[in-house]
Coordinates of C-alpha atoms and ligand atoms in Angstrom, one line a residue:
X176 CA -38.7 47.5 -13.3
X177 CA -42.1 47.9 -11.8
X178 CA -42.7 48.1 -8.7
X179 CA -46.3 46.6 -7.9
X180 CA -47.2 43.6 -6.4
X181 CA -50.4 41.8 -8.3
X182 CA -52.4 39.6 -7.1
X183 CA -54.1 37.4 -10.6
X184 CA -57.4 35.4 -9.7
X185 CA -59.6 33.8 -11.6
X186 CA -63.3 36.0 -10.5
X187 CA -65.8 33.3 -11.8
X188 CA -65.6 29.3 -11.6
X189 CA -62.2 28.8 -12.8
X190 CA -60.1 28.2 -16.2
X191 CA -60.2 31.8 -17.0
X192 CA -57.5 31.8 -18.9
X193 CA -55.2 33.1 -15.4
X194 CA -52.0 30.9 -16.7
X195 CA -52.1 32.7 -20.1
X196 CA -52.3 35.9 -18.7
X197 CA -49.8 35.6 -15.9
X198 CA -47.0 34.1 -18.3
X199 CA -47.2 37.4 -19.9
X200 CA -47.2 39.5 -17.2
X201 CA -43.9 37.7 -16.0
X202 CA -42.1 39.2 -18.4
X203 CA -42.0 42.5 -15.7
X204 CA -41.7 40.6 -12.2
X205 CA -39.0 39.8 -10.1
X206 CA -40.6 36.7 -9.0
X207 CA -44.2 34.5 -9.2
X208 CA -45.9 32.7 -6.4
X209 CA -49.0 29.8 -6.0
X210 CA -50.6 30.6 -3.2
X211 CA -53.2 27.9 -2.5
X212 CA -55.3 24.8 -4.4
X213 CA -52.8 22.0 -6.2
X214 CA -53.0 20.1 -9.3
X215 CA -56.4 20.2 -9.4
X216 CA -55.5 23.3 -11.5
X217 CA -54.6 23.2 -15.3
X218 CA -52.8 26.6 -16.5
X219 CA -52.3 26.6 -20.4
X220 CA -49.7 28.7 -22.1
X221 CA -49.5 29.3 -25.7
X222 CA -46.3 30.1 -27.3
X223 CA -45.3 30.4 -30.5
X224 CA -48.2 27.6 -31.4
X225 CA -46.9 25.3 -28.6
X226 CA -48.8 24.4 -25.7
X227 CA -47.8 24.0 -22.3
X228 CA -50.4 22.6 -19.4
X229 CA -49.1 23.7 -15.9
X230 CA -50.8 22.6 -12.9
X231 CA -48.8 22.9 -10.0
X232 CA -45.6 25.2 -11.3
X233 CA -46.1 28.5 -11.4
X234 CA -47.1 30.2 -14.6
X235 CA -44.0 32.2 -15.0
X236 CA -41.7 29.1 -15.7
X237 CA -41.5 29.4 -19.2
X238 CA -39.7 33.1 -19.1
X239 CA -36.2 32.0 -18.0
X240 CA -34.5 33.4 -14.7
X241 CA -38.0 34.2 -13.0
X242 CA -38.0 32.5 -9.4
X243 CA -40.9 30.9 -9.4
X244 CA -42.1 30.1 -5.9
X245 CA -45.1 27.2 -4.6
X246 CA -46.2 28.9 -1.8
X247 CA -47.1 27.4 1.4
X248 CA -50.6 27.8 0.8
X249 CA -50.5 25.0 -1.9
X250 CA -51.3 21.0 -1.1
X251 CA -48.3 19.3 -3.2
X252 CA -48.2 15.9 -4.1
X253 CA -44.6 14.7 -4.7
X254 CA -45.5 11.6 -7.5
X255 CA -47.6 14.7 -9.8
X256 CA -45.1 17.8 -9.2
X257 CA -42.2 15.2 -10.0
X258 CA -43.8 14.4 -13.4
X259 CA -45.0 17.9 -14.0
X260 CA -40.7 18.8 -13.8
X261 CA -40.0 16.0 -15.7
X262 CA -42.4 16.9 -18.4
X263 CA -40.8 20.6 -18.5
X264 CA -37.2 18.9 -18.6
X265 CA -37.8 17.1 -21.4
X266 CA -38.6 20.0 -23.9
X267 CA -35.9 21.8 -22.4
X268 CA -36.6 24.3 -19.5
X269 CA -34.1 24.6 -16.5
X270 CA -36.8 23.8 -13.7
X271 CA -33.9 23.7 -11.2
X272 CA -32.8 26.6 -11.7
X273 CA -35.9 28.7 -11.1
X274 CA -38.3 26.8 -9.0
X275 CA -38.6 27.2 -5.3
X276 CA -41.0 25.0 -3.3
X277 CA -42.6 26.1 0.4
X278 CA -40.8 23.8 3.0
X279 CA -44.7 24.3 4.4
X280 CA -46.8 22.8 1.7
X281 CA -49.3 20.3 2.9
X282 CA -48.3 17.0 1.2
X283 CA -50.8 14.9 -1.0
X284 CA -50.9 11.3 -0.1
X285 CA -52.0 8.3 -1.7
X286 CA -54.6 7.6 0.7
X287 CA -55.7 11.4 0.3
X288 CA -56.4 10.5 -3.4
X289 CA -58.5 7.2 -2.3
X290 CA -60.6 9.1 0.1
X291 CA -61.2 11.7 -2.4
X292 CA -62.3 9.4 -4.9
X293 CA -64.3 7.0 -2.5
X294 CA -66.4 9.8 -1.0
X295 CA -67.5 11.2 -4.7
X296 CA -68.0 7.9 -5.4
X297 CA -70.0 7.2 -2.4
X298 CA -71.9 10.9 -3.3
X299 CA -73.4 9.0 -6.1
X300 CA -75.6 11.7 -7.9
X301 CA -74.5 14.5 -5.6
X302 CA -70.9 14.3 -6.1
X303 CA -69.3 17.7 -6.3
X304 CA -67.0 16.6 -9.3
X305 CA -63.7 17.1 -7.9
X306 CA -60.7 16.6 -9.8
X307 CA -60.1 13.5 -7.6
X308 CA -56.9 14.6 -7.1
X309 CA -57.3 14.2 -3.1
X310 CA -57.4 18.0 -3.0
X311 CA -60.2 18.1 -0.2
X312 CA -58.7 15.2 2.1
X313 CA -55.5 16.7 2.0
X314 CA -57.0 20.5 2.9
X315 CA -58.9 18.6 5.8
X316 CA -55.8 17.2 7.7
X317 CA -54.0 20.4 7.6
X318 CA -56.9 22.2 9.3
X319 CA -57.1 19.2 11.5
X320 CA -53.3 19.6 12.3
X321 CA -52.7 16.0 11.6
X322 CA -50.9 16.7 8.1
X323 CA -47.5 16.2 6.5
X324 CA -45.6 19.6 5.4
X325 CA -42.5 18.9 2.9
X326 CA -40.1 19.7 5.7
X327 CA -41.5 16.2 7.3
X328 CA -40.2 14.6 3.8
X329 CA -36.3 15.9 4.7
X330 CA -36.0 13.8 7.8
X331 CA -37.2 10.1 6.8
X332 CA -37.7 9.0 10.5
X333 CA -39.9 11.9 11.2
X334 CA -41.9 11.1 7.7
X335 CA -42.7 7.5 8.7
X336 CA -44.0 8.8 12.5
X337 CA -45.8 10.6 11.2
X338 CA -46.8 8.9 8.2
X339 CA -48.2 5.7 9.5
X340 CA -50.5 6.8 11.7
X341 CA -52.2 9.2 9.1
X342 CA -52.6 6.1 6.7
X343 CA -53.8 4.1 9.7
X344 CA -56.6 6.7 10.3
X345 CA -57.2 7.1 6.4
X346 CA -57.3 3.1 6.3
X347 CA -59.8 2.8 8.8
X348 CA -62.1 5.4 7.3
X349 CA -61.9 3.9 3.5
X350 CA -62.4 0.2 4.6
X351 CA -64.5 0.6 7.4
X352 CA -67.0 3.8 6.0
X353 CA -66.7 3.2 2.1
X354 CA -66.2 0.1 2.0
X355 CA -63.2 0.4 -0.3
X356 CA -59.5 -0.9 -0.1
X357 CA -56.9 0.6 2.0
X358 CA -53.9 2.0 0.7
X359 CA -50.1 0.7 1.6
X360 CA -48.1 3.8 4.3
X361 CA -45.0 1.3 3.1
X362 CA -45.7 2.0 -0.4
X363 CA -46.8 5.7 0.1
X364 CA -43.5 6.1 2.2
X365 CA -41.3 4.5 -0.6
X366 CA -42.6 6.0 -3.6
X367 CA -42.8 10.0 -1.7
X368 CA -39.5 9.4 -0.3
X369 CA -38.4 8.4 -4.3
X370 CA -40.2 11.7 -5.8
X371 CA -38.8 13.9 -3.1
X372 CA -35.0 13.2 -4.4
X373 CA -36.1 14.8 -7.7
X374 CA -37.4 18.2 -5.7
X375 CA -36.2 18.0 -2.2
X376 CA -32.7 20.5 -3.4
X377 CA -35.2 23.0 -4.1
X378 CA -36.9 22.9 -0.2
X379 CA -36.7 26.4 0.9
X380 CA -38.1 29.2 3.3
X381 CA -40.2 30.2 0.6
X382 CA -41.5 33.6 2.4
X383 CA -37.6 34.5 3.2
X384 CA -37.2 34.2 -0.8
X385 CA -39.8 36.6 -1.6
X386 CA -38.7 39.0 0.8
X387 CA -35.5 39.2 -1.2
X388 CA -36.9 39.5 -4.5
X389 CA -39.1 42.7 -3.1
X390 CA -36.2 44.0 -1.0
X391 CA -34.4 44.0 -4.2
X392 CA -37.2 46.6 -5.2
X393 CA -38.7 44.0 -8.1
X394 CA -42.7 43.0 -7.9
X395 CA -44.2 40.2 -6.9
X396 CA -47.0 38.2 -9.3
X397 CA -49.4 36.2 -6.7
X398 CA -50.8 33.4 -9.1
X399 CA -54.2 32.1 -8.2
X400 CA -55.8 29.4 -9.5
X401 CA -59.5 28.4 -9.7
X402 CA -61.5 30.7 -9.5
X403 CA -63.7 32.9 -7.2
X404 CA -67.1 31.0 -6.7
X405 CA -64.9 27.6 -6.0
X406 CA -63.7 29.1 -3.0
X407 CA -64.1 27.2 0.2
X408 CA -65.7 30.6 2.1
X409 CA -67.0 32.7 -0.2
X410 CA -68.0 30.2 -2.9
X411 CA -70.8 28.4 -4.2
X412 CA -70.5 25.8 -1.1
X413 CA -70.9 22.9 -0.8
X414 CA -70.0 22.7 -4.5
X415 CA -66.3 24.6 -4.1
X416 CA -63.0 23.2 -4.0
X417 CA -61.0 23.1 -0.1
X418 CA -59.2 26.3 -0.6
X419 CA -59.5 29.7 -0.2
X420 CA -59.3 31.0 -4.0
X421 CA -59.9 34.8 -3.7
X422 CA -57.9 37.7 -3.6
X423 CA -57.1 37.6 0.3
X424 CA -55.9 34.4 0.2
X425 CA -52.7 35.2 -1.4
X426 CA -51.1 36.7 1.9
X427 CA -51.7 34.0 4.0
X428 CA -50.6 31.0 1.3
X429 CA -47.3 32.8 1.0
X430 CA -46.4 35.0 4.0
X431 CA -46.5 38.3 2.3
X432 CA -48.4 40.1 5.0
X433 CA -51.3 42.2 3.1
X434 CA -50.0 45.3 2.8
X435 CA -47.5 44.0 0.0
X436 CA -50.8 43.6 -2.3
X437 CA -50.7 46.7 -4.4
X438 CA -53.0 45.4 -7.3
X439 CA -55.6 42.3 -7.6
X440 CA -56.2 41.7 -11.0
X441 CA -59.3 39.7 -12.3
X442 CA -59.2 37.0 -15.3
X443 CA -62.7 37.2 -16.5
X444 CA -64.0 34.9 -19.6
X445 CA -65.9 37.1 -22.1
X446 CA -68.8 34.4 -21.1
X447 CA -68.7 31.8 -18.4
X448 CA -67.8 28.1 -17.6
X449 CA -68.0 25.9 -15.0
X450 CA -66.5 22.5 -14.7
X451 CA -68.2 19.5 -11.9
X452 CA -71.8 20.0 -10.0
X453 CA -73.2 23.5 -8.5
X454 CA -75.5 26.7 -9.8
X455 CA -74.6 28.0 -13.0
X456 CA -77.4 30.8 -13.7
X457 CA -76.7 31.9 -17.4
X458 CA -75.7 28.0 -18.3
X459 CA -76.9 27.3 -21.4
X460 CA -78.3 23.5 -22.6
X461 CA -79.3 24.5 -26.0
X462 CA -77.0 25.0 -29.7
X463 CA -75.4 28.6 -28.4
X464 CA -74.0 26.8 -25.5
X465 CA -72.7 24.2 -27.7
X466 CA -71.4 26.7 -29.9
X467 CA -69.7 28.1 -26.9
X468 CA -68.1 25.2 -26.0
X469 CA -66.7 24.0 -29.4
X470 CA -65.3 27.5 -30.4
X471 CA -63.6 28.0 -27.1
X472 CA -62.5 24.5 -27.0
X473 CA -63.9 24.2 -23.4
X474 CA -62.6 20.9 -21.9
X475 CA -60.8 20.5 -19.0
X476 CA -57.0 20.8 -19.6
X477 CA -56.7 18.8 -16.4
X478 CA -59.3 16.1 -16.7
X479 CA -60.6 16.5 -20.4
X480 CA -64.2 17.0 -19.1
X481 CA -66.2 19.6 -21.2
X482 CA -67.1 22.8 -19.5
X483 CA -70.4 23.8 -19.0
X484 CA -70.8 27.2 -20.8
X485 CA -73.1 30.1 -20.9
X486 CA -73.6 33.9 -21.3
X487 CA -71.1 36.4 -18.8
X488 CA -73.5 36.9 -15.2
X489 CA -72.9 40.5 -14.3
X490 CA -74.3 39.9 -10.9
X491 CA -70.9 37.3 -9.9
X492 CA -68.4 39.4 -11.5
X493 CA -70.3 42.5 -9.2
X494 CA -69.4 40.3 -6.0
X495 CA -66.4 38.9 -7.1
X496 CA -65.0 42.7 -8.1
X497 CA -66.2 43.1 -3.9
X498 CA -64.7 40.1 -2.2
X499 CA -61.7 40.5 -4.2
X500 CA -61.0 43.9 -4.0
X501 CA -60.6 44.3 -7.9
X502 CA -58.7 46.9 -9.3
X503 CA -59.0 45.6 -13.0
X504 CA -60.3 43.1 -15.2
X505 CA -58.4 41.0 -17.5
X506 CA -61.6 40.5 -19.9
X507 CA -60.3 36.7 -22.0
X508 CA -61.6 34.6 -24.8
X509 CA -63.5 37.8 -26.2
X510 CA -62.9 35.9 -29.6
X511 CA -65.1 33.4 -28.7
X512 CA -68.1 35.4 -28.9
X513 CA -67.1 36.5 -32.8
X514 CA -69.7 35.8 -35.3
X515 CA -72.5 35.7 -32.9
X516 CA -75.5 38.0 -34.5
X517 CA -76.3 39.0 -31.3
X518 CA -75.0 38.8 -27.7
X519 CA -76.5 38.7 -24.2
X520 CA -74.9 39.9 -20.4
X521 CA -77.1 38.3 -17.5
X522 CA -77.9 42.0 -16.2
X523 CA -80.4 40.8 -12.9
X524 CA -81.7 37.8 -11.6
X525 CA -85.6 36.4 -11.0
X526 CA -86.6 33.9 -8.5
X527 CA -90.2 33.5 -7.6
X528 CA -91.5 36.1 -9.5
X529 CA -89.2 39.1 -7.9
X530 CA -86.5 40.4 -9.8
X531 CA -83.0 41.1 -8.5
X532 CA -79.4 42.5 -9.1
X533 CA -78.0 41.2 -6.2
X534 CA -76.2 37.8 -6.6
X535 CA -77.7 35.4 -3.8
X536 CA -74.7 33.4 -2.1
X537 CA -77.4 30.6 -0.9
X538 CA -77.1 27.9 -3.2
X539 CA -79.9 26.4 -3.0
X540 CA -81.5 29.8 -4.1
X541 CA -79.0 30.5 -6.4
X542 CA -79.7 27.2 -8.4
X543 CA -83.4 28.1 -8.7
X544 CA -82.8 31.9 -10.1
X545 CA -83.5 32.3 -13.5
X546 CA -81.2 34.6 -15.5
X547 CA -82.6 38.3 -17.6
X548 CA -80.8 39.0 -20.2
X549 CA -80.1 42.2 -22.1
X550 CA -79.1 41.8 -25.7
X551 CA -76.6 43.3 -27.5
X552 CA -75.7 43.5 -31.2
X553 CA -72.9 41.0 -32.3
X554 CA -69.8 41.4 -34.0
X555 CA -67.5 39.9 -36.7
X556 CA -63.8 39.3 -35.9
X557 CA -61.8 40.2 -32.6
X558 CA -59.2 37.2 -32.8
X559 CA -56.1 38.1 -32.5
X560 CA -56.2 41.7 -32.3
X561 CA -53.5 43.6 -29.8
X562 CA -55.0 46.9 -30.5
X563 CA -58.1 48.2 -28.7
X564 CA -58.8 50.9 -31.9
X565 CA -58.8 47.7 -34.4
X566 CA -61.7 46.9 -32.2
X567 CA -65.0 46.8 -34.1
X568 CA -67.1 48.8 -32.8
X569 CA -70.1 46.4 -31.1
X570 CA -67.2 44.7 -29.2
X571 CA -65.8 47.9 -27.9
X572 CA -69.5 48.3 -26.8
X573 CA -69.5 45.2 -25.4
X574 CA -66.6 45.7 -23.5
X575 CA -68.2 49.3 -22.0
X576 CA -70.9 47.7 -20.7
X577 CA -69.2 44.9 -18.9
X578 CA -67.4 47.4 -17.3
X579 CA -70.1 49.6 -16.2
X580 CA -72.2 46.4 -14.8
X581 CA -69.4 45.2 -13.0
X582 CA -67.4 48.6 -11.9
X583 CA -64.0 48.0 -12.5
X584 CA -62.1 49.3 -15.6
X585 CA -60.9 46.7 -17.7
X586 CA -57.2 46.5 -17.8
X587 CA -56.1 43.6 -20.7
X588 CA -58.2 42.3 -23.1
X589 CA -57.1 38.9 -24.9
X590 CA -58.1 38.0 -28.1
X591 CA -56.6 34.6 -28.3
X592 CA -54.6 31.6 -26.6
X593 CA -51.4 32.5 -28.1
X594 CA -48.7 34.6 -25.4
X595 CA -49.0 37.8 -27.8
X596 CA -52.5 37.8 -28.7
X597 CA -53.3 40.1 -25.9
X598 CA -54.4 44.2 -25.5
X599 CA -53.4 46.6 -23.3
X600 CA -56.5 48.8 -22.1
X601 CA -54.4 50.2 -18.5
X602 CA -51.3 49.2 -17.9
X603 CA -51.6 46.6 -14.3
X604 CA -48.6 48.0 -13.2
X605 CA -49.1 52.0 -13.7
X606 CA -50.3 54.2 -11.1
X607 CA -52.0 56.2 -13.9
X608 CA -55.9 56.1 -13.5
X609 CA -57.3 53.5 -15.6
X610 CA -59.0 54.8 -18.3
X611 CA -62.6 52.8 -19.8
X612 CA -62.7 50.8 -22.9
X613 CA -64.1 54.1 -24.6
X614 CA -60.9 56.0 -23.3
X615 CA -63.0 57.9 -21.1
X616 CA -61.5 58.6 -17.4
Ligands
LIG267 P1 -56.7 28.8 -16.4 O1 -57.0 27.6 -15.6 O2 -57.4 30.1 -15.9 O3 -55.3 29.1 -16.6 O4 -57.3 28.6 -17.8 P2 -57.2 27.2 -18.7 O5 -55.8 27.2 -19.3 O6 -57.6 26.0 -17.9 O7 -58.3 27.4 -19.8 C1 -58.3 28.5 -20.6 C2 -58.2 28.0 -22.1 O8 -58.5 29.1 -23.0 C3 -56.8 27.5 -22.5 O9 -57.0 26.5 -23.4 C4 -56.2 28.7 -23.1 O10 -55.2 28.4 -24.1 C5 -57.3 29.4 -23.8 N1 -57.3 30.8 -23.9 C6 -56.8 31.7 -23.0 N2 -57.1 33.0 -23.4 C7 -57.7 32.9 -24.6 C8 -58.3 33.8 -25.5 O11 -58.3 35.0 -25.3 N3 -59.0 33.3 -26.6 C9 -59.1 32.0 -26.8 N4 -59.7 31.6 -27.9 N5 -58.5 31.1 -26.0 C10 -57.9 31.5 -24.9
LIG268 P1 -57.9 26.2 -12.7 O1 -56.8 26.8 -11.8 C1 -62.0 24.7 -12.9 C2 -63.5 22.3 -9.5 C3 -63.7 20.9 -9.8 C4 -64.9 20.7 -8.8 C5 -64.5 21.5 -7.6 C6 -63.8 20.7 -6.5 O2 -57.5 25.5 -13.9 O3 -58.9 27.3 -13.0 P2 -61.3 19.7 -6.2 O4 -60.6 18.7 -7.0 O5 -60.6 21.0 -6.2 O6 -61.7 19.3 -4.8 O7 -62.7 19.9 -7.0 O8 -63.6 22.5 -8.1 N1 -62.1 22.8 -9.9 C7 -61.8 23.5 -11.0 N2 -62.6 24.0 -11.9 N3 -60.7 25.1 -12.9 C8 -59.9 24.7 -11.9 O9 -58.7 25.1 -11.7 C9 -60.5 23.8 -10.9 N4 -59.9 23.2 -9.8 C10 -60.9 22.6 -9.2 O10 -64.1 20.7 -11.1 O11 -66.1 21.2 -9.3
LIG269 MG1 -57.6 25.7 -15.8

C-alpha cells in the first residue's frame, strides 16, 4: 500500500474532471475525504459505460470498503445528501457501510437556499450564477458563528434553540430586504430532523477516523471540488463560490494538520470551462468554442447549464501550480481537442497595449485582458489511449509545452470519461522524480 497523502484540486474554474480521476486513484487509498464546498459540486464517474453524478459523497464510493469521509469543511444539507444515498442504494452500493459524515459540517437550511436564490435574483444582471444551492448563506453563518453543525441535529431540543432564531433572522432579511416569502423553522425542523434518521448512524469524529486509517500506515486522498479561481481568497472574487477551494484548504476542512499533505495533485482540462458570471480570458464566442462544448459535452452535471469554453490559459495554471503548491498535473479531456487542424495555449496576456505573463488577480483588469495565443499543429485521435507512446506525436508536443508553461510535470493524462481511459505519465504516489511527457528528467 502507498504511503502518500494527496491532495486532488481542480486548478482552473471547476468540472475538471477531479471525480473521474479520484475514483481511480481510490483504488490505492486507505481512505477519501471532502474537505470544503457542498452540492454545489457535480463529480461524474464512468464505469463500465455507466454514469454516476456525485455531489456531496466522496468520489471514492464506488470502490467497495474505502471509508469515505465528508469532512468538516463541507456545508451539508440533510434533504440533498439523503437523496444522493438513496440514489446510490438503489443501484446497489452499501453507502452505510463506507460513509462517514463530520459531526462538524455546517448544515444547509431551507431558508439558506431562499436567501441564496433571492439575492441572485435581486443581482439581476450581476448575479454571480451560483448553483442556488444556499452554498453562500450557509458559509456566511458559520463565519458569523450563528450556524448549525450536524452534532446540533443529534439532540432535537438543542436543534430547535438554535434553529428558530436562525430562521427568524433569515425571515426577517428575505421579507423585509428582498421582498420575498419567508420560509417555515417548523417545517425546516421536521423535514431535517426526517433526513437525519437516514444519516445521523453515520455521525462521527471524522478527524479521529482519519487518524486511524493513517496510523494504520494507508494514504489519505483529500477530494476537492471546484476549482482553483472559484475560491473565496484567492479566486476570481466577487465571482467565486464561499469556500476556500485550493490546495491548503484541505487541512483545515478535515483536521489533518499540514504536514500530512505529501502530494497536491492538479486536475487540469486540456482547455478550459467556466460555468456562471466572471473573467474568462481565452473564452471563446465563435464555432471552435461551440465545437468545444458539444465534443466535450460541457453542461453542468449539477444544474445542466452549458459551460463556457475556450483555449487552456497558461498564465492561471502558472498561479494555480503557485497557490496550490502543485506537484503534478492530471492533464483531462485531451480527446476533446482531437481533430482540430491546429491548436492554441493562451501563452501571455495584453491589456492596454502592454503585454504580460503575469495572470492579474484584479477582476476587473482581468476581464479587460485580451488573450495571445501561440499555435500549435493539431492532431488526429487521443481517445481512449492508456499509453503515452501510442501518443501521436503533436499531442505529445502539446503536452511538453503545457508543462513547460506551467512548470509542473504532468503526472496522468486522461483520454476519456470512462474509469480506465486514463495514462500514467509519473506515478502520484512514487517518490521517483517525475519524468516530462518526452521522458526527459
Ligand atoms: P468534476 O466536477 O471536476 O468532477 O468534473 P465533472 O464531472 O463535473 O465534469 C467533467 C466531465 O468530463 C464529466 O462528464 C466526465 O465524465 C467527463 N470527463 C472526465 N475526463 C474526461 C476525459 O478525459 N475525456 C472526456 N471526453 N470526458 C471526460
Ligand atoms: P465541481 O466540484 C463549476 C460556481 C457556480 C458559480 C459560483 C458560485 O463540480 O467542479 P455557489 O453555488 O458555489 O455559490 O456558486 O461557483 N460553481 C462551480 N462551477 N464546478 C463546480 O463544482 C462548481 N461549484 C460552484 O457556477 O459561478
Ligand atoms: Mg463538476
Amino acid at each position: 500500500m502507498p504511503k502518500k497523502n494527496i491532495v486532488v484540486v481542480g486548478t482552473q474554474w471547476g468540472d475538471e474532471g477531479k471525480g473521474k480521476v479520484i475514483d481511480w486513484l481510490t483504488d490505492r487509498v486507505g481512505c477519501v475525504v471532502r474537505f470544503q464546498g457542498g452540492h454545489n459540486a457535480g463529480h461524474t464517474l464512468v464505469i463500465n459505460g455507466k454514469k454516476t453524478i456525485l455531489r456531496l459523497i466522496p468520489s471514492g464510493i464506488l470502490r467497495e470498503g474505502v471509508p469515505c469521509v465528508i469532512g468538516n469543511g463541507v456545508v451539508l444539507s440533510p434533504v440533498a445528501l439523503t437523496q444522493e444515498i438513496e440514489e446510490l442504494e438503489s443501484t446497489g452500493v452499501d453507502v452505510k457501510s463506507q460513509l462517514v459524515v463530520s459531526a462538524s459540517c455546517s448544515v444547509i437550511l431551507p431558508s439558506h437556499i431562499a436567501l441564496d436564490q433571492a439575492r441572485e435574483r435581486a443581482k439581476g444582471k450581476n448575479a454571480i450564477g451560483t448553483t442556488g444551492r444556499g452554498i453562500g448563506p450557509t458559509y456566511e453563518d458559520k463565519v458569523a458563528r450563528r450556524g448549525i453543525h450536524v452534532c446540533d441535529l443529534l439532540d432535537k431540543d438543542r436543534f430547535w434553540s438554535k434553529l428558530e432564531p436562525l430562521v427568524e433572522y433569515h425571515n426577517f432579511l428575505l421579507t423585509n430586504y428582498y421582498n420575498e416569502e419567508p420560509v417555515s423553522a417548523k417545517e425546516s425542523f421536521d423535514e431535517i430532523n426526517k433526513a437525519f434518521e437516514k444519516f445521523g448512524s453515520l455521525v462521527a469524529d471524522s478527524a479521529s477516523v482519519i487518524e486511524a486509517v493513517k496510523n494504520k500506515g494507508e494514504s489519505i486522498l483529500f477530494e476537492g471540488a471546484q476549482g482553483t479561481f472559484l475560491d473565496i481568497d484567492l479566486g476570481t472574487y466577487p465571482y467565486v463560490t464561499s469556500s476556500n477551494t485550493t490546495a491548503g484548504a484541505a487541512s483545515v476542512g478535515t483536521g489533518m494538520g499540514p504536514l500530512n499533505i505529501e502530494s497536491v495533485l492538479g486536475i487540469t482540462k486540456a482547455y478550459t470551462t467556466r460555468v456562471g458570471a466572471g473573467p474568462f480570458v481565452t473564452e471563446l464566442h465563435d464555432e471552435t468554442g461551440m465545437r468545444l462544448a458539444e465534443k466535450g459535452n460541457e453542461f453542468g452535471s449539477v444544474t445542466g447549464r452549458p459551460r463556457r469554453c475556450g483555449w487552456f490559459d497558461a498564465l492561471i495554471l502558472r498561479r494555480s501550480a503557485r497557490m496550490n503548491s502543485l506537484s503534478g498535473l492530471c492533464l483531462t479531456k485531451l480527446d476533446v481537442l482531437d481533430g482540430f487542424d491546429t491548436v492554441k495555449i493562451c501563452v501571455a496576456y495584453k491589456l492596454n497595449g502592454e503585454t504580460f505573463t503575469e495572470m492579474p488577480m484584479d477582476s476587473d483588469l482581468l476581464e479587460q485582458c485580451e488573450p495571445v495565443y501561440e499555435e500549435m499543429p493539431g492532431w488526429d485521435v487521443t481517445a481512449g489511449i492508456q499509453n503515452i507512446d501510442n501518443l501521436p506525436e503533436a499531442a505529445k508536443n502539446y503536452l511538453v509545452r503545457v508543462e513547460e508553461l506551467v512548470g509542473v510535470p504532468i503526472s496522468l493524462l486522461s483520454t476519456g470519461p470512462g474509469r480506465t481511459e486514463i495514462a500514467v505519465l509519473n506515478d502520484p504516489f512514487s517518490e521517483e522524480t517525475a519524468v516530462n511527457a518526452a521522458g526527459e528528467i
